[in-house]
């Protein structure tokens, strides 16, 4: 359900901000490069790196929130 996904996304974002669970530049760069690695140089030229970077930031944040939630159980 779309409404549920939006609510969860907002809660994850709020928790990440409150607990300072943000990705470092090194983490973002590393994840971005790993996401792009399977593609050839020519294919990488066609990929929007900004979108890949945004995806990397989002996934790292989500992983950090999950780790945080698991640590407080």
Short mmCIF file of N, CA and C in Angstrom, two decimals:
data_model
loop_
_atom_site.label_atom_id
_atom_site.label_comp_id
_atom_site.label_asym_id
_atom_site.label_seq_id
_atom_site.Cartn_x
_atom_site.Cartn_y
_atom_site.Cartn_z
N UNK A 1 0.85 -1.19 0.00
CA UNK A 1 0.00 0.00 0.00
C UNK A 1 0.89 1.25 0.00
N UNK A 2 0.63 2.16 -0.90
CA UNK A 2 1.47 3.34 -1.10
C UNK A 2 1.48 4.25 0.13
N UNK A 3 0.34 4.42 0.76
CA UNK A 3 0.27 5.30 1.93
C UNK A 3 1.16 4.76 3.05
N UNK A 4 1.13 3.47 3.23
CA UNK A 4 1.94 2.83 4.27
C UNK A 4 3.43 3.03 3.98
N UNK A 5 3.84 2.84 2.72
CA UNK A 5 5.24 3.01 2.35
C UNK A 5 5.70 4.45 2.58
N UNK A 6 4.83 5.40 2.27
CA UNK A 6 5.19 6.81 2.49
C UNK A 6 5.36 7.08 3.98
N UNK A 7 4.44 6.58 4.79
CA UNK A 7 4.55 6.78 6.25
C UNK A 7 5.83 6.17 6.80
N UNK A 8 6.14 4.95 6.36
CA UNK A 8 7.36 4.29 6.83
C UNK A 8 8.58 5.09 6.40
N UNK A 9 8.59 5.56 5.17
CA UNK A 9 9.71 6.37 4.69
C UNK A 9 9.89 7.64 5.50
N UNK A 10 8.80 8.28 5.84
CA UNK A 10 8.87 9.49 6.66
C UNK A 10 9.39 9.18 8.07
N UNK A 11 8.94 8.07 8.63
CA UNK A 11 9.40 7.68 9.96
C UNK A 11 10.90 7.33 9.95
N UNK A 12 11.33 6.60 8.93
CA UNK A 12 12.75 6.25 8.82
C UNK A 12 13.58 7.53 8.69
N UNK A 13 13.14 8.44 7.85
CA UNK A 13 13.87 9.71 7.69
C UNK A 13 13.94 10.51 8.98
N UNK A 14 12.84 10.57 9.71
CA UNK A 14 12.81 11.32 10.97
C UNK A 14 13.73 10.68 12.01
N UNK A 15 13.71 9.35 12.09
CA UNK A 15 14.56 8.66 13.05
C UNK A 15 16.03 8.84 12.67
N UNK A 16 16.34 8.74 11.40
CA UNK A 16 17.72 8.93 10.94
C UNK A 16 18.22 10.32 11.31
N UNK A 17 17.38 11.31 11.12
CA UNK A 17 17.77 12.69 11.45
C UNK A 17 17.93 12.85 12.96
N UNK A 18 16.97 12.35 13.73
CA UNK A 18 17.01 12.49 15.19
C UNK A 18 18.24 11.82 15.79
N UNK A 19 18.59 10.64 15.28
CA UNK A 19 19.71 9.87 15.83
C UNK A 19 21.01 10.09 15.05
N UNK A 20 20.99 11.03 14.11
CA UNK A 20 22.16 11.36 13.29
C UNK A 20 22.73 10.12 12.60
N UNK A 21 21.86 9.38 11.96
CA UNK A 21 22.23 8.15 11.26
C UNK A 21 22.39 8.44 9.77
N UNK A 22 23.35 9.27 9.46
CA UNK A 22 23.56 9.70 8.08
C UNK A 22 24.80 9.04 7.49
N UNK A 23 24.82 8.93 6.20
CA UNK A 23 25.96 8.35 5.49
C UNK A 23 27.09 9.37 5.40
N UNK A 24 28.31 8.89 5.57
CA UNK A 24 29.48 9.76 5.38
C UNK A 24 29.78 9.87 3.89
N UNK A 25 30.56 10.86 3.52
CA UNK A 25 30.93 11.02 2.11
C UNK A 25 31.69 9.80 1.60
N UNK A 26 32.55 9.22 2.45
CA UNK A 26 33.29 8.03 2.05
C UNK A 26 32.34 6.86 1.78
N UNK A 27 31.35 6.68 2.64
CA UNK A 27 30.37 5.61 2.45
C UNK A 27 29.58 5.82 1.16
N UNK A 28 29.19 7.06 0.91
CA UNK A 28 28.41 7.38 -0.29
C UNK A 28 29.23 7.12 -1.55
N UNK A 29 30.47 7.58 -1.55
CA UNK A 29 31.35 7.39 -2.70
C UNK A 29 31.59 5.90 -2.94
N UNK A 30 31.88 5.16 -1.88
CA UNK A 30 32.14 3.74 -2.00
C UNK A 30 30.92 3.01 -2.55
N UNK A 31 29.74 3.30 -2.01
CA UNK A 31 28.52 2.61 -2.45
C UNK A 31 28.20 2.98 -3.90
N UNK A 32 28.36 4.26 -4.24
CA UNK A 32 28.09 4.70 -5.60
C UNK A 32 28.99 3.97 -6.59
N UNK A 33 30.26 3.88 -6.27
CA UNK A 33 31.20 3.20 -7.16
C UNK A 33 30.88 1.71 -7.28
N UNK A 34 30.48 1.08 -6.17
CA UNK A 34 30.11 -0.34 -6.22
C UNK A 34 28.85 -0.56 -7.05
N UNK A 35 27.92 0.38 -6.99
CA UNK A 35 26.70 0.26 -7.79
C UNK A 35 26.99 0.42 -9.28
N UNK A 36 27.96 1.25 -9.61
CA UNK A 36 28.30 1.50 -11.01
C UNK A 36 29.27 0.48 -11.58
N UNK A 37 30.00 -0.23 -10.73
CA UNK A 37 31.07 -1.13 -11.17
C UNK A 37 30.64 -2.17 -12.21
N UNK A 38 29.46 -2.76 -12.11
CA UNK A 38 29.10 -3.80 -13.11
C UNK A 38 28.91 -3.26 -14.53
N UNK A 39 28.82 -1.97 -14.68
CA UNK A 39 28.54 -1.38 -15.99
C UNK A 39 29.82 -0.96 -16.69
N UNK A 40 29.81 -1.05 -18.01
CA UNK A 40 30.96 -0.61 -18.81
C UNK A 40 31.07 0.91 -18.73
N UNK A 41 32.20 1.42 -19.16
CA UNK A 41 32.43 2.86 -19.17
C UNK A 41 31.37 3.54 -20.04
N UNK A 42 31.06 2.94 -21.17
CA UNK A 42 30.05 3.52 -22.06
C UNK A 42 28.67 3.53 -21.40
N UNK A 43 28.32 2.45 -20.71
CA UNK A 43 27.03 2.41 -20.02
C UNK A 43 26.99 3.42 -18.88
N UNK A 44 28.10 3.57 -18.18
CA UNK A 44 28.16 4.52 -17.07
C UNK A 44 27.95 5.95 -17.54
N UNK A 45 28.36 6.25 -18.76
CA UNK A 45 28.17 7.60 -19.30
C UNK A 45 26.68 7.93 -19.46
N UNK A 46 25.86 6.91 -19.61
CA UNK A 46 24.43 7.10 -19.81
C UNK A 46 23.65 7.10 -18.49
N UNK A 47 24.32 6.74 -17.41
CA UNK A 47 23.65 6.63 -16.10
C UNK A 47 23.71 7.98 -15.39
N UNK A 48 22.60 8.37 -14.81
CA UNK A 48 22.53 9.61 -14.04
C UNK A 48 23.18 9.38 -12.68
N UNK A 49 24.41 9.85 -12.52
CA UNK A 49 25.16 9.63 -11.28
C UNK A 49 24.48 10.27 -10.07
N UNK A 50 23.78 11.34 -10.28
CA UNK A 50 23.07 11.98 -9.18
C UNK A 50 22.00 11.06 -8.60
N UNK A 51 21.32 10.37 -9.47
CA UNK A 51 20.28 9.43 -9.01
C UNK A 51 20.90 8.22 -8.32
N UNK A 52 22.05 7.77 -8.84
CA UNK A 52 22.75 6.66 -8.19
C UNK A 52 23.22 7.09 -6.81
N UNK A 53 23.74 8.30 -6.71
CA UNK A 53 24.20 8.83 -5.42
C UNK A 53 23.02 8.94 -4.44
N UNK A 54 21.90 9.46 -4.90
CA UNK A 54 20.71 9.55 -4.04
C UNK A 54 20.27 8.18 -3.56
N UNK A 55 20.31 7.19 -4.45
CA UNK A 55 19.95 5.83 -4.08
C UNK A 55 20.92 5.29 -3.03
N UNK A 56 22.21 5.56 -3.21
CA UNK A 56 23.22 5.12 -2.25
C UNK A 56 22.96 5.73 -0.88
N UNK A 57 22.69 7.03 -0.86
CA UNK A 57 22.41 7.72 0.42
C UNK A 57 21.21 7.09 1.10
N UNK A 58 20.17 6.85 0.34
CA UNK A 58 18.94 6.29 0.89
C UNK A 58 19.15 4.89 1.45
N UNK A 59 19.83 4.05 0.71
CA UNK A 59 20.03 2.68 1.18
C UNK A 59 20.94 2.63 2.40
N UNK A 60 21.98 3.44 2.42
CA UNK A 60 22.87 3.48 3.59
C UNK A 60 22.10 3.96 4.81
N UNK A 61 21.30 5.01 4.63
CA UNK A 61 20.49 5.52 5.74
C UNK A 61 19.55 4.43 6.27
N UNK A 62 18.88 3.75 5.37
CA UNK A 62 17.96 2.69 5.78
C UNK A 62 18.69 1.58 6.54
N UNK A 63 19.87 1.21 6.07
CA UNK A 63 20.66 0.19 6.75
C UNK A 63 21.05 0.65 8.15
N UNK A 64 21.44 1.91 8.27
CA UNK A 64 21.83 2.44 9.58
C UNK A 64 20.65 2.49 10.54
N UNK A 65 19.50 2.85 10.04
CA UNK A 65 18.30 2.87 10.88
C UNK A 65 17.96 1.45 11.34
N UNK A 66 18.03 0.49 10.43
CA UNK A 66 17.75 -0.89 10.80
C UNK A 66 18.74 -1.39 11.86
N UNK A 67 20.02 -1.11 11.67
CA UNK A 67 21.04 -1.49 12.65
C UNK A 67 20.74 -0.84 14.00
N UNK A 68 20.36 0.43 13.98
CA UNK A 68 20.03 1.14 15.22
C UNK A 68 18.84 0.47 15.91
N UNK A 69 17.79 0.18 15.16
CA UNK A 69 16.60 -0.45 15.75
C UNK A 69 16.93 -1.82 16.32
N UNK A 70 17.77 -2.58 15.63
CA UNK A 70 18.17 -3.89 16.14
C UNK A 70 19.00 -3.78 17.41
N UNK A 71 19.76 -2.71 17.54
CA UNK A 71 20.63 -2.54 18.70
C UNK A 71 19.87 -2.15 19.97
N UNK A 72 18.66 -1.63 19.83
CA UNK A 72 17.92 -1.18 21.01
C UNK A 72 16.91 -2.22 21.50
N UNK A 73 16.87 -3.36 20.86
CA UNK A 73 15.91 -4.40 21.27
C UNK A 73 16.38 -5.09 22.53
#
